[in-house]
XYZ file of C-alpha atoms in Angstrom:
697
model
C 145.697 63.632 69.279
C 143.008 62.034 71.391
C 139.858 61.254 69.457
C 136.741 61.066 71.593
C 135.255 58.840 68.886
C 137.520 56.058 70.145
C 136.357 56.511 73.747
C 133.758 53.843 74.716
C 130.965 54.555 77.203
C 128.343 52.248 78.700
C 124.641 52.872 79.239
C 125.291 53.708 82.885
C 127.944 56.246 81.917
C 125.619 57.796 79.329
C 123.004 58.183 82.055
C 125.521 60.029 84.245
C 126.611 62.202 81.332
C 123.032 63.166 80.502
C 121.969 63.527 84.130
C 119.145 60.984 83.845
C 118.411 57.463 85.051
C 119.660 54.400 83.212
C 116.098 53.437 82.351
C 115.724 56.693 80.405
C 118.774 55.861 78.279
C 117.426 52.374 77.555
C 114.161 53.994 76.543
C 115.941 56.391 74.178
C 117.788 53.497 72.579
C 114.563 51.560 72.071
C 112.423 54.436 70.781
C 114.873 56.369 68.597
C 116.234 54.715 65.483
C 118.870 57.468 65.309
C 120.440 56.378 68.607
C 124.084 55.430 67.877
C 124.959 51.791 67.252
C 127.149 50.064 69.755
C 130.862 49.911 68.972
C 131.818 47.218 71.461
C 130.845 45.274 74.530
C 128.052 42.710 74.465
C 124.315 42.731 73.925
C 123.830 42.808 77.686
C 126.500 45.461 78.255
C 126.900 47.481 75.057
C 129.479 50.234 74.575
C 129.010 53.347 72.457
C 131.221 56.057 71.014
C 131.477 59.061 73.305
C 131.621 61.440 70.329
C 128.547 59.897 68.698
C 126.632 59.980 71.978
C 127.543 63.641 72.480
C 126.352 64.494 68.979
C 123.092 62.570 69.425
C 122.334 64.203 72.769
C 122.994 67.635 71.262
C 120.808 66.959 68.207
C 117.957 65.789 70.431
C 118.225 68.680 72.926
C 119.293 66.344 75.724
C 122.810 67.692 76.189
C 123.276 69.723 79.352
C 127.044 70.143 79.604
C 129.551 68.439 77.351
C 132.572 69.890 79.126
C 131.962 68.750 82.704
C 133.820 66.242 84.852
C 131.619 63.296 83.859
C 132.573 63.855 80.211
C 136.262 64.119 81.006
C 136.667 60.924 83.023
C 135.763 58.394 80.259
C 138.566 59.905 78.182
C 141.052 59.341 81.010
C 139.787 55.804 81.498
C 140.190 55.117 77.775
C 143.962 55.470 78.181
C 143.729 51.874 79.406
C 146.877 51.679 81.520
C 146.428 51.993 85.288
C 149.780 53.730 85.677
C 149.434 56.129 82.765
C 145.937 57.154 83.815
C 147.108 57.722 87.392
C 150.159 59.698 86.279
C 147.998 61.849 83.992
C 145.652 62.641 86.893
C 148.651 63.463 89.089
C 150.192 65.701 86.426
C 146.921 67.590 86.082
C 146.802 68.074 89.841
C 150.357 69.391 90.028
C 149.757 71.837 87.208
C 146.481 73.013 88.770
C 148.175 73.665 92.113
C 149.746 76.913 90.872
C 153.303 77.936 89.946
C 154.585 78.416 93.505
C 153.262 75.192 94.927
C 154.132 73.317 91.761
C 157.735 74.353 92.228
C 157.698 73.095 95.853
C 156.054 69.836 94.908
C 158.259 69.230 91.910
C 161.293 68.834 94.141
C 159.684 65.986 96.016
C 157.809 64.261 93.247
C 158.569 62.636 89.955
C 161.300 60.109 90.823
C 163.714 59.260 88.079
C 162.584 56.487 85.803
C 158.879 57.274 85.682
C 157.591 56.943 82.124
C 156.801 60.168 80.290
C 153.168 60.795 79.439
C 151.950 59.896 75.977
C 150.531 62.531 73.656
C 146.899 61.487 74.359
C 147.566 61.702 78.097
C 149.150 65.152 77.734
C 146.109 66.331 75.799
C 143.822 65.115 78.586
C 145.957 66.923 81.169
C 145.325 70.103 79.212
C 141.576 69.440 79.223
C 141.687 68.862 82.971
C 143.448 72.213 83.447
C 140.739 73.977 81.445
C 138.060 72.272 83.500
C 139.883 73.120 86.738
C 139.827 76.808 85.852
C 136.047 76.669 85.439
C 135.006 74.280 88.215
C 137.856 74.597 90.699
C 141.246 72.840 90.655
C 140.862 70.951 93.936
C 137.337 69.773 93.089
C 138.393 68.645 89.613
C 141.427 66.745 90.874
C 139.514 65.064 93.723
C 136.843 63.927 91.255
C 139.411 62.399 88.886
C 141.283 60.791 91.777
C 138.084 59.336 93.238
C 137.059 57.835 89.903
C 140.539 56.384 89.397
C 140.431 54.809 92.856
C 136.937 53.429 92.198
C 138.195 51.671 89.062
C 141.122 50.106 90.958
C 139.424 49.655 94.318
C 140.431 45.987 94.589
C 144.126 46.717 94.014
C 144.498 49.892 96.091
C 143.490 50.142 99.733
C 142.756 53.615 101.072
C 141.900 54.994 104.504
C 138.290 56.289 104.507
C 138.119 60.029 105.106
C 136.242 59.808 108.453
C 138.753 57.322 109.841
C 141.697 59.370 108.549
C 140.266 62.482 110.225
C 139.807 60.601 113.503
C 143.363 59.229 113.462
C 144.813 62.658 112.713
C 142.729 64.303 115.427
C 143.798 61.749 118.039
C 147.478 62.182 117.222
C 147.288 65.985 117.291
C 145.319 66.085 120.542
C 147.714 63.745 122.323
C 150.765 65.565 120.973
C 149.354 68.922 122.075
C 148.663 67.554 125.552
C 152.191 66.183 125.785
C 153.751 69.498 124.721
C 151.707 71.403 127.260
C 153.123 69.204 130.007
C 156.669 68.748 128.772
C 158.051 71.914 127.181
C 155.167 74.147 126.173
C 156.668 74.733 122.709
C 154.523 75.517 119.723
C 154.931 75.949 115.995
C 154.160 73.843 112.968
C 154.193 70.093 113.375
C 155.999 67.622 111.165
C 153.640 64.818 110.145
C 154.938 61.622 108.544
C 153.102 58.792 106.809
C 155.635 56.109 105.798
C 153.082 54.231 103.648
C 151.021 57.174 102.434
C 149.228 55.736 99.391
C 147.326 58.615 97.811
C 147.698 60.794 100.903
C 144.418 60.369 102.793
C 146.015 60.510 106.255
C 148.330 63.423 105.449
C 145.477 65.376 103.911
C 143.430 64.823 107.069
C 146.312 66.050 109.258
C 146.624 69.261 107.236
C 143.153 70.399 108.223
C 143.759 70.423 111.973
C 146.806 72.661 112.412
C 149.750 74.078 110.428
C 151.997 71.168 109.565
C 154.827 70.089 107.334
C 153.609 66.941 105.615
C 156.058 64.259 104.525
C 155.248 60.840 103.165
C 156.524 57.881 101.265
C 155.067 55.080 99.174
C 156.766 52.356 97.198
C 154.266 52.694 94.320
C 155.488 55.654 92.217
C 152.012 56.342 90.838
C 150.495 56.579 94.315
C 153.358 58.829 95.418
C 152.703 61.145 92.472
C 148.994 61.289 93.269
C 149.671 61.968 96.947
C 152.057 64.791 96.085
C 149.558 66.382 93.730
C 146.795 66.049 96.286
C 148.795 67.711 99.049
C 149.945 70.488 96.732
C 146.295 71.432 96.147
C 145.436 71.685 99.839
C 144.930 75.156 101.331
C 148.157 75.676 103.278
C 149.962 78.449 105.120
C 152.594 80.066 102.916
C 155.149 80.222 105.740
C 155.541 76.446 106.039
C 158.490 75.467 103.821
C 158.205 73.065 102.180
C 154.492 72.491 102.602
C 154.716 68.825 101.572
C 157.349 66.360 100.524
C 156.499 62.945 99.065
C 158.990 60.318 97.952
C 158.555 57.082 96.038
C 160.471 54.454 97.999
C 160.067 51.451 100.297
C 160.157 52.899 103.817
C 161.261 49.667 105.465
C 164.063 48.831 103.047
C 165.277 52.276 101.945
C 163.707 55.035 104.031
C 164.259 58.466 102.422
C 163.418 60.107 105.761
C 165.843 58.109 107.905
C 167.322 61.312 109.371
C 163.954 63.004 109.943
C 162.089 63.007 113.219
C 158.359 63.695 113.107
C 156.040 65.088 115.745
C 153.235 62.880 114.477
C 153.275 59.614 112.560
C 150.078 58.326 110.956
C 150.150 54.999 109.187
C 147.856 52.458 107.569
C 150.535 49.944 106.513
C 150.105 47.030 104.117
C 148.799 43.933 105.916
C 150.075 40.356 105.901
C 153.035 40.906 103.565
C 155.747 38.282 103.980
C 158.278 39.919 101.630
C 158.944 43.002 103.765
C 162.711 42.725 104.061
C 163.144 40.194 106.853
C 166.552 38.905 105.698
C 168.262 42.179 104.802
C 166.971 44.090 107.844
C 167.943 41.581 110.520
C 170.395 43.975 112.231
C 168.483 47.210 111.675
C 168.702 49.722 114.523
C 164.947 50.360 114.418
C 164.160 47.042 116.108
C 164.529 48.400 119.644
C 161.877 45.982 120.887
C 163.162 42.939 119.035
C 163.544 41.654 115.497
C 160.052 41.251 114.006
C 159.343 37.663 112.936
C 158.900 37.052 109.247
C 155.160 36.585 109.814
C 154.823 39.894 111.730
C 155.438 42.695 109.190
C 152.961 44.922 111.015
C 155.219 44.953 114.070
C 158.046 46.065 111.811
C 155.895 49.034 110.774
C 155.036 49.780 114.423
C 158.730 49.948 115.359
C 159.524 51.941 112.224
C 156.910 54.530 113.235
C 158.367 54.733 116.755
C 161.900 55.153 115.380
C 160.805 58.170 113.322
C 159.133 59.990 116.241
C 160.757 62.999 117.844
C 160.812 63.162 121.669
C 157.241 63.646 122.863
C 155.882 62.566 119.488
C 152.743 60.484 118.975
C 151.955 57.752 116.440
C 148.569 56.307 115.488
C 148.752 53.093 113.453
C 145.876 51.104 111.923
C 146.474 47.360 112.270
C 144.643 44.062 111.762
C 143.377 42.481 115.006
C 145.707 39.480 114.722
C 148.688 41.709 115.585
C 147.323 41.992 119.141
C 147.225 38.238 119.725
C 149.613 36.252 117.471
C 152.108 34.269 119.532
C 155.007 35.166 117.252
C 154.780 38.808 118.283
C 154.220 38.457 122.016
C 157.846 39.350 122.929
C 157.670 42.646 121.029
C 154.236 43.440 122.459
C 155.596 42.801 125.936
C 158.518 45.157 125.360
C 156.193 47.901 124.072
C 154.165 47.538 127.263
C 157.154 47.520 129.620
C 158.597 50.715 128.144
C 155.227 52.451 128.199
C 155.509 53.409 124.519
C 152.256 51.624 123.637
C 149.595 53.742 125.331
C 146.268 52.537 123.953
C 144.622 49.910 121.734
C 141.204 50.740 120.284
C 139.138 48.012 118.578
C 137.065 49.606 115.822
C 133.733 48.078 114.760
C 133.740 46.225 111.423
C 133.219 48.409 108.371
C 135.619 51.221 109.281
C 138.167 50.333 106.576
C 139.166 47.478 104.290
C 138.847 44.608 104.967
C 135.385 45.742 106.051
C 134.380 42.460 107.679
C 137.183 42.724 110.261
C 137.435 44.751 113.459
C 140.647 46.709 112.864
C 142.675 48.139 115.750
C 144.187 51.547 116.362
C 147.484 51.415 118.240
C 148.425 54.707 119.893
C 152.108 55.069 120.716
C 154.161 57.837 122.283
C 157.866 58.574 122.551
C 158.896 60.102 125.919
C 159.744 63.809 125.719
C 163.245 65.122 126.324
C 163.984 65.005 130.022
C 160.853 62.984 130.710
C 161.268 59.760 132.629
C 159.856 56.774 130.779
C 156.547 55.787 132.300
C 157.436 52.141 132.468
C 154.932 49.461 133.303
C 151.748 51.300 134.241
C 148.371 50.854 132.578
C 147.269 50.282 128.998
C 144.069 51.888 127.792
C 141.794 49.422 125.993
C 138.625 50.525 124.183
C 136.242 47.996 122.639
C 134.271 49.679 119.859
C 132.963 46.281 118.732
C 130.987 45.814 121.951
C 130.043 49.485 122.109
C 128.605 49.499 118.573
C 127.316 45.950 117.900
C 126.196 45.084 114.380
C 122.487 44.465 114.041
C 122.793 42.674 110.688
C 125.333 41.797 108.021
C 124.311 44.908 106.113
C 125.002 47.139 109.114
C 128.573 47.690 107.926
C 128.848 51.490 107.851
C 129.663 52.865 111.304
C 128.087 55.932 112.826
C 131.234 58.010 112.514
C 129.992 60.807 114.754
C 129.163 58.427 117.609
C 132.310 56.356 117.052
C 134.512 59.462 117.030
C 132.958 60.715 120.264
C 133.508 57.298 121.869
C 137.181 57.082 120.857
C 137.915 60.680 121.875
C 136.274 60.238 125.267
C 138.147 56.975 125.796
C 141.548 58.487 125.053
C 140.820 61.723 126.917
C 139.895 59.750 130.034
C 143.557 58.900 130.562
C 145.800 61.668 131.849
C 148.696 59.805 130.320
C 150.991 62.774 129.821
C 150.673 64.093 133.369
C 153.517 63.494 135.821
C 153.019 60.308 137.784
C 152.816 62.032 141.157
C 149.996 64.328 139.948
C 148.024 61.738 138.020
C 144.952 60.071 139.448
C 144.499 56.421 138.742
C 142.585 55.832 135.553
C 141.360 52.517 136.857
C 138.484 54.061 138.793
C 135.184 53.013 137.269
C 133.722 56.536 137.177
C 136.594 57.912 135.048
C 136.095 55.696 132.015
C 133.262 55.423 129.476
C 131.414 52.205 128.795
C 133.468 49.513 127.027
C 136.743 51.186 128.054
C 139.236 49.907 130.625
C 142.684 50.850 131.895
C 144.360 47.491 132.442
C 147.535 47.215 134.543
C 150.401 46.192 132.311
C 151.436 43.537 134.808
C 148.115 41.777 134.149
C 148.859 41.664 130.416
C 152.405 40.287 130.644
C 151.460 36.619 130.625
C 152.351 33.865 128.173
C 150.071 35.315 125.486
C 150.394 39.116 125.920
C 146.986 39.343 124.272
C 146.055 43.001 123.718
C 142.619 42.423 122.177
C 140.337 44.895 124.009
C 137.327 42.590 124.095
C 139.326 39.983 126.072
C 139.861 42.367 128.995
C 136.708 44.500 129.175
C 133.629 43.433 131.111
C 130.462 45.349 130.105
C 129.236 47.602 132.879
C 125.733 47.538 134.293
C 125.225 51.241 133.548
C 125.130 50.493 129.864
C 123.209 47.235 130.040
C 120.135 48.514 131.877
C 118.922 50.880 129.156
C 119.765 48.318 126.482
C 117.711 45.617 128.169
C 114.867 48.055 128.722
C 114.847 49.046 125.046
C 114.962 45.402 123.982
C 112.018 44.474 126.203
C 110.071 47.463 124.876
C 110.670 46.378 121.283
C 109.869 42.779 122.228
C 106.455 43.812 123.555
C 105.688 45.848 120.435
C 106.697 42.964 118.170
C 104.490 40.533 120.063
C 101.554 42.929 119.716
C 102.195 43.419 115.978
C 102.499 39.667 115.441
C 99.196 39.120 117.212
C 97.518 41.789 115.097
C 98.920 40.536 111.776
C 98.390 36.897 112.725
C 94.786 37.643 113.637
C 94.107 39.069 110.183
C 95.725 36.089 108.485
C 93.850 33.637 110.726
C 90.609 35.191 109.492
C 91.291 33.894 105.990
C 88.888 31.037 105.306
C 89.699 27.915 103.309
C 88.006 27.949 99.923
C 85.809 25.043 98.891
C 87.072 25.315 95.310
C 89.248 22.485 94.085
C 92.549 24.213 93.433
C 93.738 21.431 91.184
C 91.158 22.327 88.531
C 92.125 26.004 88.323
C 94.126 26.952 85.207
C 97.780 27.813 85.691
C 100.576 29.178 83.578
C 104.353 29.344 83.979
C 106.876 32.134 84.230
C 108.254 31.159 80.843
C 104.831 31.472 79.230
C 104.226 34.815 80.933
C 107.546 36.068 79.578
C 106.666 34.969 76.036
C 103.295 36.700 76.354
C 104.948 39.982 77.366
C 103.443 40.005 80.860
C 106.917 40.125 82.401
C 110.598 40.235 81.522
C 113.001 37.714 83.037
C 116.672 38.521 83.646
C 119.228 36.260 85.299
C 122.134 37.367 87.478
C 125.735 36.593 86.570
C 129.051 36.137 88.370
C 130.986 39.444 88.279
C 134.533 39.413 86.959
C 137.390 38.813 89.388
C 138.566 41.984 91.072
C 135.324 43.942 90.621
C 133.508 43.046 93.857
C 134.141 45.150 96.986
C 133.059 44.553 100.568
C 130.827 46.914 102.514
C 128.352 49.524 101.380
C 128.479 50.825 97.793
C 130.412 53.977 96.979
C 129.130 56.638 94.591
C 128.102 55.012 91.339
C 128.036 51.565 92.956
C 125.262 49.065 93.519
C 124.867 46.412 96.236
C 125.410 42.824 95.088
C 123.149 40.083 96.440
C 124.319 36.476 96.238
C 122.939 33.121 97.330
C 125.434 32.933 100.248
C 124.056 36.287 101.424
C 120.574 34.776 101.537
C 121.833 31.803 103.521
C 123.538 34.142 106.036
C 120.581 36.396 106.728
C 119.491 37.868 103.441
C 121.473 41.136 103.446
C 124.109 41.949 100.788
C 127.579 42.631 102.156
C 129.386 43.504 98.918
C 128.987 45.803 95.936
C 130.331 46.613 92.517
C 130.176 49.579 90.191
C 127.231 49.856 87.837
C 129.647 49.668 84.912
C 131.057 46.362 86.192
C 127.539 45.062 86.792
C 126.656 45.795 83.189
C 129.889 44.308 81.900
C 129.117 41.096 83.781
C 125.581 41.053 82.436
C 124.204 41.146 85.961
C 120.495 41.665 86.426
C 119.829 44.825 88.417
C 116.561 44.670 90.362
C 114.733 47.973 90.583
C 112.071 48.788 93.203
C 108.925 46.817 92.377
C 110.742 43.975 90.613
C 110.177 40.414 91.798
C 113.425 38.693 92.827
C 113.588 34.892 92.767
C 116.330 32.718 94.243
C 116.646 29.761 91.888
C 118.362 27.296 94.219
C 116.507 24.831 96.446
C 118.324 25.540 99.728
C 117.601 29.283 99.526
C 114.463 29.258 97.382
C 112.348 32.355 97.836
C 110.604 35.130 95.928
C 109.866 38.656 97.064
C 109.107 42.138 95.771
C 112.273 44.188 95.934
C 112.014 47.509 97.722
C 114.745 50.070 98.189
C 117.815 50.939 96.131
C 118.743 49.073 92.920
C 120.293 45.681 93.622
C 122.650 43.684 91.417
C 121.965 39.952 91.431
C 124.569 37.215 91.442
C 124.318 33.735 89.917
C 121.083 31.749 90.456
C 119.133 34.915 91.258
C 116.563 36.337 88.853
C 114.733 39.634 88.420
C 111.170 39.579 87.048
C 109.701 42.918 85.966
C 105.926 42.702 85.527
C 103.716 44.595 83.109
C 101.377 46.330 85.608
C 98.389 46.074 83.273
C 98.718 42.296 83.184
C 100.285 41.177 86.443
C 100.441 42.275 90.068
C 103.972 42.018 91.466
C 102.933 40.945 94.981
C 100.554 38.319 93.598
C 103.338 36.970 91.388
C 105.907 36.873 94.212
C 103.495 35.212 96.631
C 102.498 32.596 94.073
C 106.073 31.792 93.062
C 107.420 31.320 96.585
C 104.983 28.542 97.475
C 107.082 25.527 98.611
C 105.105 23.224 96.328
C 106.216 25.354 93.375
C 109.899 24.777 94.157
C 109.357 21.022 94.450
C 107.694 20.909 91.033
C 110.308 23.054 89.287
C 113.412 21.720 91.074
C 115.788 18.973 90.041
C 115.544 17.223 93.463
C 119.181 16.167 93.225
C 120.258 17.804 96.483
C 119.669 20.834 98.678
C 121.911 22.785 96.301
C 119.903 21.800 93.224
C 118.637 24.526 90.977
C 115.050 25.551 90.494
C 114.032 26.187 86.884
C 112.449 29.619 87.309
C 110.716 29.383 83.919
C 108.774 26.339 85.131
C 107.414 27.998 88.278
C 103.626 28.133 88.092
C 101.133 30.945 88.636
C 97.355 30.668 88.760
C 95.531 32.460 85.985
C 93.103 34.885 87.631
C 91.834 38.332 86.597
C 93.946 41.346 87.587
C 91.323 42.586 90.076
C 91.410 39.228 91.880
C 95.214 39.253 91.776
C 95.159 42.528 93.713
C 92.905 41.026 96.350
C 95.394 38.204 96.831
C 98.200 40.783 96.716
C 97.057 42.314 100.002
C 97.081 38.919 101.688
C 100.524 38.114 100.321
C 101.813 41.427 101.678
C 100.441 40.535 105.095
C 102.227 37.176 104.927
C 105.487 38.954 104.046
C 104.998 41.374 106.949
C 104.269 38.447 109.282
C 107.510 36.772 108.175
C 109.538 39.938 108.858
C 108.036 40.263 112.324
C 108.749 36.623 113.173
C 112.337 36.933 111.916
C 112.992 40.099 113.910
C 111.405 38.579 117.019
C 113.711 35.577 116.724
C 116.795 37.807 116.416
C 115.715 40.006 119.304
C 114.820 37.021 121.456
C 118.258 35.451 120.944
C 119.864 38.752 121.913
C 117.754 38.969 125.053
C 118.701 35.428 126.058
C 122.386 36.333 125.581
C 122.174 39.570 127.595
C 120.051 38.083 130.361
C 122.450 35.168 130.766
C 125.407 37.564 131.059
C 123.681 39.841 133.559
C 122.344 37.023 135.738
C 125.736 35.300 135.809
C 127.402 38.568 136.819
C 124.848 39.186 139.567
C 123.660 42.456 138.057
C 119.970 41.493 137.938
C 117.912 41.161 141.100
C 114.339 40.285 142.037
C 112.172 37.209 141.636
C 110.470 35.709 138.605
């Protein structure tokens, strides 16, 4: 039997369980002698017994619900094994899907050889079923799946829900348009994902129209989770079977080799060299040429085409290098000549992992029965990178609504399923949105066959005019604000007092006196840091390289991992100090909690003794860094405890605080003006060179 006493929970998890902030839990631990002792972890990241915590919360009238999802997940996580925890979640999902659907799913799931669940795992499956009856089976399963994916986010790549929905919508729209032109048939679609993972793309396709969903993944645990997920979806009862998932390697041993799908959606694994190059050399799927060993993505592209029925559409998510690597130019050329590659859409960074890269959507179509192959016509190219430029490194989450509208309008602008004699040319400028072009295939069939959209799209004047106007408007406002703030700072008069005779103290002495607490950031464990914006329960991670590249964090980790690493988490109002000479700075943190990496420190002041803005302004003085630094090199460390602060009364600190805030505001304005000015120089140079600006200066 599973004993909850053996289940460890961290302070962050206790806060979630109790529905309070982490600071409240730390306060309980400090104030109440009856608070349970830690059973593991470290002093910086202690772990407690779930059973003891539950009993303490109940005894102190702080227990709201001891049977909810947040209480169930730590017990699943305590199983320890990635595979067993995933299989237990999948088993709970299958059982919650209902007898009828469970019977359908059982035929397609559970490949031979999967390990049976242990007794503790079976007990947790029973608890999940009880919870599903109270809180909803689909909601309970999705919660457990999301938490499992969060724990293993570095090992398992998923397609974000907005991107999955967009890919499914594009495929369905194009397929429907092709049917209307070719044969006018209707009925349920067959949707295939040959590398389905946990089923994000198939789940997205189920919400658009009745469909038979089939998928495959070589990881048996992911296949089980995908099958359970699809079994829980609301589905028409007349589609038999509703879903069918297999655990197998689609490239080497495809279980759906005899199946033809109306739609294929795929987010294949990237950059894998061991994809079956030797044993698949004579495979019939390579209609456009044998993929080179270094081009596994082109093997997936041809696999998706081979599984399409006549008139079928495929949407594949690929890394940008597939559009330009020399090794794949022969296959790209063949895809263009046959007309099976219809569009390439460059997505802005942040749409999916790896979040720092502009991934591409390749849209492919198999000619319908009786339809003459289009041959070498035009390829639609859409450049979402230029259409949605990133303002800063932190601007990594796309505006999905705007991006979806852009991609839909780009694809809809091409009447690509219409007969050639009835189709107007899509090359006319008025037919295409900004940052979209229909490029003649003959222009692409050179020595490179480079299909990167940004290489072939010239920004149009219709989009540049408003952008330049907005930039000039912001430029004028910034100049006015700088003049206003600079005028106030210029009014500050030099004091006749000899600053060298004023008493000072150090950060270390202030910490010993209880005027502040000092916490240093740590390096998170390998595999815990993720790129992009934090997911639920995550916290942004700031590092010294971030400061050197603009000051915005571009990665995150879960709060539990932050605690396990002993990372300092800066709360709003804390003073953050960078303790390295080349990036030395100090500022008052504002906004969401922020985990700090190595050589970064969080100082939390006692408001009755210190003013945070006065402290930050005093610490960041360049002379302070020179006195506290090692002077060995630009990468030398600054001893934060030796940084000096003048000893002045609190009322006088607050007077200086206002001036320091004005200095910080002045710095932000200057930084933004510099960024905007560089952008204006770039845009003006482009427009003048293209002859799109007229007049005299």
